[in-house]
Every structure is written in C-alpha cells, then in structure tokens.
Amino acid sequence: MPTALAGGGAADAAQATGAPRFAERPCEIPVASPEIGTRLRCGTVRVLRDPTRPEAGHFDLAVVVKRSAAPKPGAAPLLILHGGPGGEQVKFMGQGSKDFVPGRDSIAFDMRGGGRTGPALCKNTYRALMVASVGALRGERTDTARRSAINACWDEMRAAGLLPEHFGTERNVGDAEAIRQALGIARWAVYGMSYGTAVAADYLARHPEVIESAVLDSLYPPEAFVPTVREAQGRAIDRLLEECAADTACAQRFPGLSRAQADGALAGLDAQPLEFHFQGQRYVANELAMRTALHGLFYSEATARAVPWFLDALGRRDGDALAPALGLPLFMGDFMTHAGGSVAGLMGTDCRDRPRHHAVAAGSGPSWMSMFTGVQDGACANWAVGTPPTLPVNTTVPVLVLSAGYDGFQPDGAAVAQAIGPAATAITVARAAHVVRGAGECPRGLVSRFITQPKQPLDTACLAAMSAPDFVLDVAPRPELIATAARLQSGGWPWGVVLLLSGSVVWVLGGVLVPALLGSYRRLRRSHAAQALNPSIHLAWAVVGLGVLAGVGLGVPLGVTFGAHPGAASFGLIPSLVPLLWLLPVAAMGAAVVGIQAARQRHWLIGSAALGVALMSAGALGVGATPWA
C-alpha cells in the first residue's frame, strides 16, 4: 500500500472521467489472525490535491475496508476518522478481532500528509524539535531552533509541490466523500475521534444526505469552542481532585490539595523553573514542560489517576519524583524519529484550519501548538489560513457527542451539542480519558447501540458502574527504567535489554537442562560416571535458584506495579516492592561464585548457566532496575 505503488489503469481512468475509483492493493498491514486478513480489502483512491487545479497533482489515499465477521443485511458501513492531524488508522484495522460495531463493515483511510497516504515528509522535524526540547530542559533558549525546524518542514513541503490549499479539514471531507463514491456506498455512519471529530462534523454539515448518524468522540471543535491549555487542563484537574477528595485513601494522602494551588504552582514555573536530575545531570522544567507532561497523563485513565500525586510533588517542588514524565525528550534521544504522526499532516492541516496558530498569544500560557512543537506564537505565520471547520447546525441527522472527564484537551461537549441542535446528544463519561470509546465495554457499547439505533433513547445506566484504577498514592521514581520502556516502544534495543534477554536464554538452556541431565545420571546408581557427577548437583540447583531469584527480583516489582498500579508504572515502581530489586545484585554475585566453582570442577554447562544468570542480572540493573536509585 505505499504511495509509490499507487496508480495504474483504474486510477488513470478516474483522472480522465473525474469519477473516484478504488484501486485494490495487497494488504500490507499487521493482522491479529489469518481469519481477519481474509476480511480485509486494501487499496487506494486517487484524489486531486486541488480540485480547481488538476495540474497540481494528486494524493493516493490509503484505504482499508474491514468486512464484518457476522454482517447484518442492509446495515450501512461505518467510516472511522482518525485523530491528529497527521495521524493514521489504516495500519490498525487488522488488529481487533471484533467488529467496531457488530454487523457492520468498517472503513478507514489515512488523511493527507499522514500514515500510508503521506507523502512521508519532514521525517527529521520531530528529531530536531526533540533536540530543542532537550536544550530547553538544560535552560537554553531554543525558540530559534524550533522555528528553524518548522521552517525546514515548510521548505520540504514546498519543494515537493505541496501548497497550503492542498490541506485542511475541507480537503479531508472531500476525500471522505470521494472514498464513499469509489466504494459505491449510498449512506454510512461516521465515527470521529479527536481531530477526526472536526472532519466528521464538517462532513455532516456539507453532506448530510449521505450520513445516517455521527459520533463525535473527544471533540476538536471549531475555534469558538476550543479552550486554552490552562482552561482544559484545569477542568480535568478539578474533576480528579473532586474524586480524590471523595476517596478516603487519596484524601488522607493529599489533604488540602486544590486547583488554586495547582494553578499557582504551574504558572510560577516560568519565573522559577523546577529542577530535576537524570543520569547525574541537572535539568529544569518550565510551565510548558510541566503542562506537556500533564497532557500525556490525561491520555490514559490509569495515568490520569496519578495527577493528584503529580501535583502534590509539584507543590513540594520534588522534581526528581517527576523526572520520568518531565524527561521524555532525554529518554528518547536518537531513538526519536517521529511522535506517532506526521509533522507535515499536523502543520498543513491545523495551520489551514486554526487562525489562532497565526496570531501572537496574549499571555494565556502555553498554546496547543507549543505543546507539540514548542513554538508559542505565530507557528503558522507563513502558511495561509483556509476554510475553518464548521458544525452541522440544526441538522436532522442524529449526533452523539462524547466527552471524557479526565481529558486535558476537552472543550465543553454540552455547549457543542447545544450549538448543533436537538439532534445532538451530549454524554460525559466521567472516568474516561481522551477517546472515550477506549475506556471499556460500557462506552464501546454506547457507541455501538447509538450507531445501530440512532433515533432510540440511549440507555446510559452502565456509566454508573464504571470504575477507574486506584489513585496513585506513592511512587519510587525510576527514570532509567521508564527510559528503557520508551526506547523499546520507539523500536530501539538498549544494551541492558539485550543482556537481559541473552542471559535469560543461556540460563534456561543450561540451568534447566543441567538438573535434568544430572538427575537422569544420578538414577544410574551403578554408573561410575554418575557418581563422579553427583557433586555437581548442588551447583546445578544453586544456579537454578539464582536464576529464579533474579527473575523474582525483576518480574515481581514490574509485574505487580503494571498490574496493580499502571499509573505508577509511568513513573517507577510501588515503593514497597523496591526491596525485591536487591535480589538482582545478590543473584549476580552468587552466579559469579557458582561460575568460578563450576570452572574449577570443569562443569562447563553449569558455568554457562551461571554466566547466564550474571548477564541477566547485569542487564536488569542496566535497564534501571536498581535498588539504590
């Protein structure tokens, strides 16, 4: 499905006749099972960059159709619109085994500038912005470097023949309509998440006749409804502090914690940045760095429940406790090639849609664009404003507006629904984070029932039974451990992980096989060879025990922390489990002793198993699982 493969007779015919065509291609996306692969159709739909200037070229939109596992006759398909701008959805469509909505086919495409549609430009921009972020954490002025990175992206886009008028929500809506025509669909339901809600709402405003229902999940509405960073995060903080006050353990752990205290501590960071340390180096965090860290916490229910702990540490100015969140640019380093999206798609679309990105901020704190690029004022000054997204005011098509209580980007969903009109229903899922549908079976069921019967009253009784993870009350920070996880997630293989895995393999092979073999020989009572091997039984069991110790010392703190307090795992470990990490150096030293004894007795297999334990322990310590941190 790469853009370079797009084209062919069908696409050329489409260009000649003006009728959109679906050019089928092999599905080169991950699939959870072969059965799901049989239900996928992948391909491209060619659209003009600018309908008023055909000579400007085209985009080949990456499209995937996932047929229902149990299709219902006559059920309209569902169009899924991804977030961003600059995000993607196509590569995820083969992952889930269940239908997005039971009985309905699901269709997705990657919007202009992102995913498999591309073009894949500005690949080095995120890296340059990350380098600038590291400089900012050192206390350096990085405005010029950040603007240079953005300007380099503009230059790269222009060199590829891309102009402002090729981007924006208006263009994405036109692309969605072209895909509908290419697939021969009369009407469909639309689900938009995050930025996808802007496309879904504008699509409904322009083409209500082809949409039977629309779900707007975690709004990115027109400018008049977009709150400032401080306002949006303040709403989420208010809700979390209210829930903390109602929770006995949280209220006792953080008595008197208030929104006013949080606002004051955050606003004061520019005048007095917060100091923290990573790998022995000193860094500082201003309000932008702190709010960017908070923004990440609001994307997950588990990490959102760490916000009271986070704010308490901020109030105490305990920067080292917050280092795993504040130091993400330090953790990623050279592993950072992108941030899950396309800069070209982000800048091209948001600069066309949002006049505020062209203006100078009037002392309202960090802007949304600065959260992603670090450029506070006029990030889009050299990119023309296009046609802003609109709402489907007074539409008769049923609309469900879903808002999340923990969402640090969330505007007032009720106000947006009121502006749309009587056909819109607003629901706030209190214990959900950004993208409400991902919060569990209840919101997934709400979305499915609404799309299946959009004109029926929606039963929301399940919302009252929704639970949330426990509040994070205390954490033993482990920045290096979080750094390892971040690098693994971005495709890197830190040396500690390589040692850990290699040592585990060596220990399993040698440590498991040795007792089995020696046990078999020992049963041969009359064998002189067995008698000669009997003394090594103790070494063999010792090396097995040491390997188990190392596994417990690493596995239990990690496993229990992730299982019981996944929010705490974003910062480190549950403090009560940290003493178990001492088993790692104990196992390493014990393995050294056993290895020396095995070498003296020339039991090389046992010696190799002991070496495996030592490597495993050293690797675990190398990834940051140190008891003395």
mmCIF file of N, CA, C and O in Angstrom, residues 34-94:
data_model
loop_
_atom_site.group_PDB
_atom_site.id
_atom_site.type_symbol
_atom_site.label_atom_id
_atom_site.label_comp_id
_atom_site.label_asym_id
_atom_site.label_seq_id
_atom_site.Cartn_x
_atom_site.Cartn_y
_atom_site.Cartn_z
ATOM 1 N N PRO A 34 -5.081 -14.931 10.720
ATOM 2 C CA PRO A 34 -5.340 -15.112 9.282
ATOM 3 C C PRO A 34 -6.805 -14.890 8.922
ATOM 4 O O PRO A 34 -7.110 -14.408 7.826
ATOM 5 N N GLU A 35 -7.717 -15.229 9.843
ATOM 6 C CA GLU A 35 -9.135 -15.054 9.555
ATOM 7 C C GLU A 35 -9.469 -13.584 9.323
ATOM 8 O O GLU A 35 -10.242 -13.248 8.416
ATOM 9 N N ILE A 36 -8.874 -12.711 10.139
ATOM 10 C CA ILE A 36 -9.128 -11.278 9.950
ATOM 11 C C ILE A 36 -8.575 -10.832 8.607
ATOM 12 O O ILE A 36 -9.184 -10.012 7.902
ATOM 13 N N GLY A 37 -7.416 -11.361 8.225
ATOM 14 C CA GLY A 37 -6.828 -10.997 6.940
ATOM 15 C C GLY A 37 -7.747 -11.281 5.772
ATOM 16 O O GLY A 37 -7.744 -10.542 4.781
ATOM 17 N N THR A 38 -8.552 -12.342 5.877
ATOM 18 C CA THR A 38 -9.471 -12.674 4.774
ATOM 19 C C THR A 38 -10.611 -11.681 4.655
ATOM 20 O O THR A 38 -11.294 -11.641 3.630
ATOM 21 N N ARG A 39 -10.830 -10.884 5.700
ATOM 22 C CA ARG A 39 -11.944 -9.925 5.686
ATOM 23 C C ARG A 39 -11.505 -8.509 5.318
ATOM 24 O O ARG A 39 -12.298 -7.578 5.382
ATOM 25 N N LEU A 40 -10.246 -8.345 4.969
ATOM 26 C CA LEU A 40 -9.730 -7.011 4.663
ATOM 27 C C LEU A 40 -9.621 -6.795 3.153
ATOM 28 O O LEU A 40 -9.204 -7.693 2.410
ATOM 29 N N ARG A 41 -9.986 -5.595 2.728
ATOM 30 C CA ARG A 41 -9.716 -5.124 1.365
ATOM 31 C C ARG A 41 -8.917 -3.835 1.484
ATOM 32 O O ARG A 41 -9.341 -2.897 2.168
ATOM 33 N N CYS A 42 -7.782 -3.803 0.855
ATOM 34 C CA CYS A 42 -6.924 -2.621 0.931
ATOM 35 C C CYS A 42 -6.719 -2.052 -0.462
ATOM 36 O O CYS A 42 -6.768 -2.771 -1.464
ATOM 37 N N GLY A 43 -6.450 -0.770 -0.501
ATOM 38 C CA GLY A 43 -6.206 -0.137 -1.785
ATOM 39 C C GLY A 43 -6.032 1.356 -1.650
ATOM 40 O O GLY A 43 -5.791 1.873 -0.548
ATOM 41 N N THR A 44 -6.174 2.034 -2.768
ATOM 42 C CA THR A 44 -6.027 3.482 -2.784
ATOM 43 C C THR A 44 -7.147 4.111 -3.591
ATOM 44 O O THR A 44 -7.733 3.490 -4.483
ATOM 45 N N VAL A 45 -7.444 5.350 -3.238
ATOM 46 C CA VAL A 45 -8.353 6.180 -4.032
ATOM 47 C C VAL A 45 -7.596 7.445 -4.384
ATOM 48 O O VAL A 45 -7.123 8.159 -3.495
ATOM 49 N N ARG A 46 -7.469 7.711 -5.670
ATOM 50 C CA ARG A 46 -6.710 8.872 -6.121
ATOM 51 C C ARG A 46 -7.601 10.112 -6.131
ATOM 52 O O ARG A 46 -8.705 10.107 -6.692
ATOM 53 N N VAL A 47 -7.112 11.179 -5.485
ATOM 54 C CA VAL A 47 -7.846 12.446 -5.433
ATOM 55 C C VAL A 47 -6.898 13.571 -5.825
ATOM 56 O O VAL A 47 -5.684 13.483 -5.620
ATOM 57 N N LEU A 48 -7.463 14.621 -6.372
ATOM 58 C CA LEU A 48 -6.661 15.780 -6.754
ATOM 59 C C LEU A 48 -6.209 16.550 -5.519
ATOM 60 O O LEU A 48 -6.968 16.692 -4.551
ATOM 61 N N ARG A 49 -4.984 17.046 -5.551
ATOM 62 C CA ARG A 49 -4.515 17.902 -4.456
ATOM 63 C C ARG A 49 -5.394 19.144 -4.337
ATOM 64 O O ARG A 49 -5.767 19.554 -3.232
ATOM 65 N N ASP A 50 -5.725 19.721 -5.460
ATOM 66 C CA ASP A 50 -6.555 20.924 -5.501
ATOM 67 C C ASP A 50 -7.560 20.744 -6.634
ATOM 68 O O ASP A 50 -7.172 20.751 -7.820
ATOM 69 N N PRO A 51 -8.847 20.544 -6.338
ATOM 70 C CA PRO A 51 -9.836 20.305 -7.393
ATOM 71 C C PRO A 51 -9.917 21.419 -8.421
ATOM 72 O O PRO A 51 -10.351 21.185 -9.555
ATOM 73 N N THR A 52 -9.489 22.628 -8.063
ATOM 74 C CA THR A 52 -9.556 23.740 -9.010
ATOM 75 C C THR A 52 -8.334 23.791 -9.921
ATOM 76 O O THR A 52 -8.327 24.550 -10.890
ATOM 77 N N ARG A 53 -7.293 22.987 -9.589
ATOM 78 C CA ARG A 53 -6.073 22.983 -10.391
ATOM 79 C C ARG A 53 -5.593 21.546 -10.572
ATOM 80 O O ARG A 53 -4.692 21.070 -9.869
ATOM 81 N N PRO A 54 -6.178 20.813 -11.522
ATOM 82 C CA PRO A 54 -5.810 19.403 -11.709
ATOM 83 C C PRO A 54 -4.326 19.203 -11.980
ATOM 84 O O PRO A 54 -3.766 18.147 -11.636
ATOM 85 N N GLU A 55 -3.689 20.199 -12.557
ATOM 86 C CA GLU A 55 -2.267 20.048 -12.887
ATOM 87 C C GLU A 55 -1.376 20.019 -11.647
ATOM 88 O O GLU A 55 -0.181 19.691 -11.732
ATOM 89 N N ALA A 56 -1.936 20.335 -10.465
ATOM 90 C CA ALA A 56 -1.137 20.375 -9.238
ATOM 91 C C ALA A 56 -0.784 18.991 -8.717
ATOM 92 O O ALA A 56 0.016 18.867 -7.792
ATOM 93 N N GLY A 57 -1.367 17.941 -9.295
ATOM 94 C CA GLY A 57 -1.041 16.588 -8.871
ATOM 95 C C GLY A 57 -2.127 15.979 -8.010
ATOM 96 O O GLY A 57 -3.252 16.480 -7.942
ATOM 97 N N HIS A 58 -1.800 14.871 -7.360
ATOM 98 C CA HIS A 58 -2.820 14.119 -6.638
ATOM 99 C C HIS A 58 -2.238 13.483 -5.371
ATOM 100 O O HIS A 58 -1.026 13.409 -5.184
ATOM 101 N N PHE A 59 -3.135 13.028 -4.515
ATOM 102 C CA PHE A 59 -2.815 12.151 -3.394
ATOM 103 C C PHE A 59 -3.441 10.791 -3.681
ATOM 104 O O PHE A 59 -4.546 10.708 -4.234
ATOM 105 N N ASP A 60 -2.758 9.741 -3.295
ATOM 106 C CA ASP A 60 -3.326 8.399 -3.342
ATOM 107 C C ASP A 60 -3.673 8.005 -1.912
ATOM 108 O O ASP A 60 -2.804 7.608 -1.128
ATOM 109 N N LEU A 61 -4.941 8.131 -1.572
ATOM 110 C CA LEU A 61 -5.396 7.894 -0.211
ATOM 111 C C LEU A 61 -5.348 6.406 0.110
ATOM 112 O O LEU A 61 -5.944 5.587 -0.600
ATOM 113 N N ALA A 62 -4.652 6.039 1.166
ATOM 114 C CA ALA A 62 -4.620 4.650 1.620
ATOM 115 C C ALA A 62 -5.943 4.330 2.302
ATOM 116 O O ALA A 62 -6.343 5.022 3.244
ATOM 117 N N VAL A 63 -6.629 3.291 1.827
ATOM 118 C CA VAL A 63 -7.967 2.944 2.302
ATOM 119 C C VAL A 63 -7.991 1.461 2.673
ATOM 120 O O VAL A 63 -7.365 0.632 2.000
ATOM 121 N N VAL A 64 -8.715 1.123 3.735
ATOM 122 C CA VAL A 64 -8.927 -0.282 4.077
ATOM 123 C C VAL A 64 -10.384 -0.482 4.441
ATOM 124 O O VAL A 64 -10.996 0.350 5.120
ATOM 125 N N VAL A 65 -10.952 -1.572 3.950
ATOM 126 C CA VAL A 65 -12.314 -1.993 4.280
ATOM 127 C C VAL A 65 -12.207 -3.286 5.076
ATOM 128 O O VAL A 65 -11.609 -4.255 4.616
ATOM 129 N N LYS A 66 -12.783 -3.287 6.264
ATOM 130 C CA LYS A 66 -12.802 -4.494 7.099
ATOM 131 C C LYS A 66 -14.237 -5.011 7.137
ATOM 132 O O LYS A 66 -15.117 -4.399 7.743
ATOM 133 N N ARG A 67 -14.468 -6.137 6.474
ATOM 134 C CA ARG A 67 -15.813 -6.694 6.424
ATOM 135 C C ARG A 67 -16.206 -7.268 7.780
ATOM 136 O O ARG A 67 -15.376 -7.794 8.520
ATOM 137 N N SER A 68 -17.470 -7.167 8.096
ATOM 138 C CA SER A 68 -17.975 -7.657 9.370
ATOM 139 C C SER A 68 -17.829 -9.168 9.475
ATOM 140 O O SER A 68 -17.947 -9.898 8.480
ATOM 141 N N ALA A 69 -17.567 -9.649 10.685
ATOM 142 C CA ALA A 69 -17.476 -11.096 10.918
ATOM 143 C C ALA A 69 -18.852 -11.744 10.793
ATOM 144 O O ALA A 69 -18.964 -12.927 10.426
ATOM 145 N N ALA A 70 -19.911 -11.006 11.104
ATOM 146 C CA ALA A 70 -21.285 -11.511 11.002
ATOM 147 C C ALA A 70 -22.164 -10.391 10.473
ATOM 148 O O ALA A 70 -22.887 -9.734 11.234
ATOM 149 N N PRO A 71 -22.089 -10.110 9.173
ATOM 150 C CA PRO A 71 -22.786 -8.936 8.617
ATOM 151 C C PRO A 71 -24.301 -9.030 8.755
ATOM 152 O O PRO A 71 -24.898 -10.094 8.616
ATOM 153 N N LYS A 72 -24.895 -7.866 9.052
ATOM 154 C CA LYS A 72 -26.344 -7.756 9.127
ATOM 155 C C LYS A 72 -26.855 -7.199 7.806
ATOM 156 O O LYS A 72 -26.384 -6.150 7.350
ATOM 157 N N PRO A 73 -27.805 -7.875 7.175
ATOM 158 C CA PRO A 73 -28.310 -7.394 5.884
ATOM 159 C C PRO A 73 -28.837 -5.960 5.981
ATOM 160 O O PRO A 73 -29.587 -5.618 6.893
ATOM 161 N N GLY A 74 -28.395 -5.138 5.047
ATOM 162 C CA GLY A 74 -28.878 -3.765 4.968
ATOM 163 C C GLY A 74 -28.204 -2.792 5.903
ATOM 164 O O GLY A 74 -28.509 -1.599 5.861
ATOM 165 N N ALA A 75 -27.287 -3.264 6.763
ATOM 166 C CA ALA A 75 -26.618 -2.361 7.711
ATOM 167 C C ALA A 75 -25.594 -1.514 6.974
ATOM 168 O O ALA A 75 -24.716 -2.042 6.268
ATOM 169 N N ALA A 76 -25.686 -0.214 7.120
ATOM 170 C CA ALA A 76 -24.733 0.684 6.458
ATOM 171 C C ALA A 76 -23.354 0.532 7.089
ATOM 172 O O ALA A 76 -23.229 0.292 8.289
ATOM 173 N N PRO A 77 -22.299 0.677 6.294
ATOM 174 C CA PRO A 77 -20.956 0.584 6.853
ATOM 175 C C PRO A 77 -20.629 1.794 7.730
ATOM 176 O O PRO A 77 -21.373 2.780 7.763
ATOM 177 N N LEU A 78 -19.499 1.693 8.430
ATOM 178 C CA LEU A 78 -19.056 2.744 9.343
ATOM 179 C C LEU A 78 -17.728 3.302 8.863
ATOM 180 O O LEU A 78 -16.772 2.551 8.631
ATOM 181 N N LEU A 79 -17.654 4.621 8.727
ATOM 182 C CA LEU A 79 -16.403 5.303 8.408
ATOM 183 C C LEU A 79 -15.734 5.735 9.711
ATOM 184 O O LEU A 79 -16.346 6.435 10.523
ATOM 185 N N ILE A 80 -14.486 5.328 9.926
ATOM 186 C CA ILE A 80 -13.725 5.689 11.119
ATOM 187 C C ILE A 80 -12.728 6.775 10.738
ATOM 188 O O ILE A 80 -11.896 6.578 9.837
ATOM 189 N N LEU A 81 -12.807 7.916 11.401
ATOM 190 C CA LEU A 81 -11.933 9.052 11.115
ATOM 191 C C LEU A 81 -10.940 9.225 12.260
ATOM 192 O O LEU A 81 -11.338 9.448 13.403
ATOM 193 N N HIS A 82 -9.651 9.119 11.951
ATOM 194 C CA HIS A 82 -8.612 9.108 12.975
ATOM 195 C C HIS A 82 -8.291 10.499 13.495
ATOM 196 O O HIS A 82 -8.723 11.521 12.963
ATOM 197 N N GLY A 83 -7.476 10.532 14.559
ATOM 198 C CA GLY A 83 -7.065 11.790 15.170
ATOM 199 C C GLY A 83 -5.827 12.359 14.515
ATOM 200 O O GLY A 83 -5.345 11.895 13.495
ATOM 201 N N GLY A 84 -5.303 13.368 15.152
ATOM 202 C CA GLY A 84 -4.138 14.059 14.619
ATOM 203 C C GLY A 84 -4.249 15.565 14.877
ATOM 204 O O GLY A 84 -4.438 15.962 16.027
ATOM 205 N N PRO A 85 -4.212 16.351 13.773
ATOM 206 C CA PRO A 85 -3.997 15.961 12.383
ATOM 207 C C PRO A 85 -2.604 15.343 12.183
ATOM 208 O O PRO A 85 -1.702 15.570 12.969
ATOM 209 N N GLY A 86 -2.498 14.564 11.120
ATOM 210 C CA GLY A 86 -1.247 13.892 10.826
ATOM 211 C C GLY A 86 -1.190 12.488 11.378
ATOM 212 O O GLY A 86 -0.142 11.839 11.316
ATOM 213 N N GLY A 87 -2.308 11.987 11.926
ATOM 214 C CA GLY A 87 -2.327 10.627 12.455
ATOM 215 C C GLY A 87 -2.587 9.608 11.363
ATOM 216 O O GLY A 87 -2.480 9.887 10.168
ATOM 217 N N GLU A 88 -2.953 8.404 11.789
ATOM 218 C CA GLU A 88 -3.227 7.336 10.830
ATOM 219 C C GLU A 88 -4.156 6.315 11.470
ATOM 220 O O GLU A 88 -4.276 6.236 12.689
ATOM 221 N N GLN A 89 -4.815 5.511 10.637
ATOM 222 C CA GLN A 89 -5.734 4.483 11.125
ATOM 223 C C GLN A 89 -5.606 3.179 10.358
ATOM 224 O O GLN A 89 -5.870 2.110 10.894
ATOM 225 N N VAL A 90 -5.165 3.236 9.105
ATOM 226 C CA VAL A 90 -5.156 2.051 8.251
ATOM 227 C C VAL A 90 -4.391 0.896 8.886
ATOM 228 O O VAL A 90 -4.853 -0.245 8.912
ATOM 229 N N LYS A 91 -3.208 1.164 9.430
ATOM 230 C CA LYS A 91 -2.362 0.069 9.922
ATOM 231 C C LYS A 91 -2.943 -0.621 11.151
ATOM 232 O O LYS A 91 -2.499 -1.709 11.510
ATOM 233 N N PHE A 92 -3.942 -0.026 11.802
ATOM 234 C CA PHE A 92 -4.536 -0.629 12.988
ATOM 235 C C PHE A 92 -5.767 -1.487 12.674
ATOM 236 O O PHE A 92 -6.282 -2.168 13.560
ATOM 237 N N MET A 93 -6.239 -1.456 11.437
ATOM 238 C CA MET A 93 -7.527 -2.059 11.135
ATOM 239 C C MET A 93 -7.510 -3.585 11.152
ATOM 240 O O MET A 93 -8.563 -4.214 11.185
ATOM 241 N N GLY A 94 -6.343 -4.195 11.119
ATOM 242 C CA GLY A 94 -6.279 -5.655 11.169
ATOM 243 C C GLY A 94 -6.025 -6.206 12.549
ATOM 244 O O GLY A 94 -5.823 -7.413 12.712
#
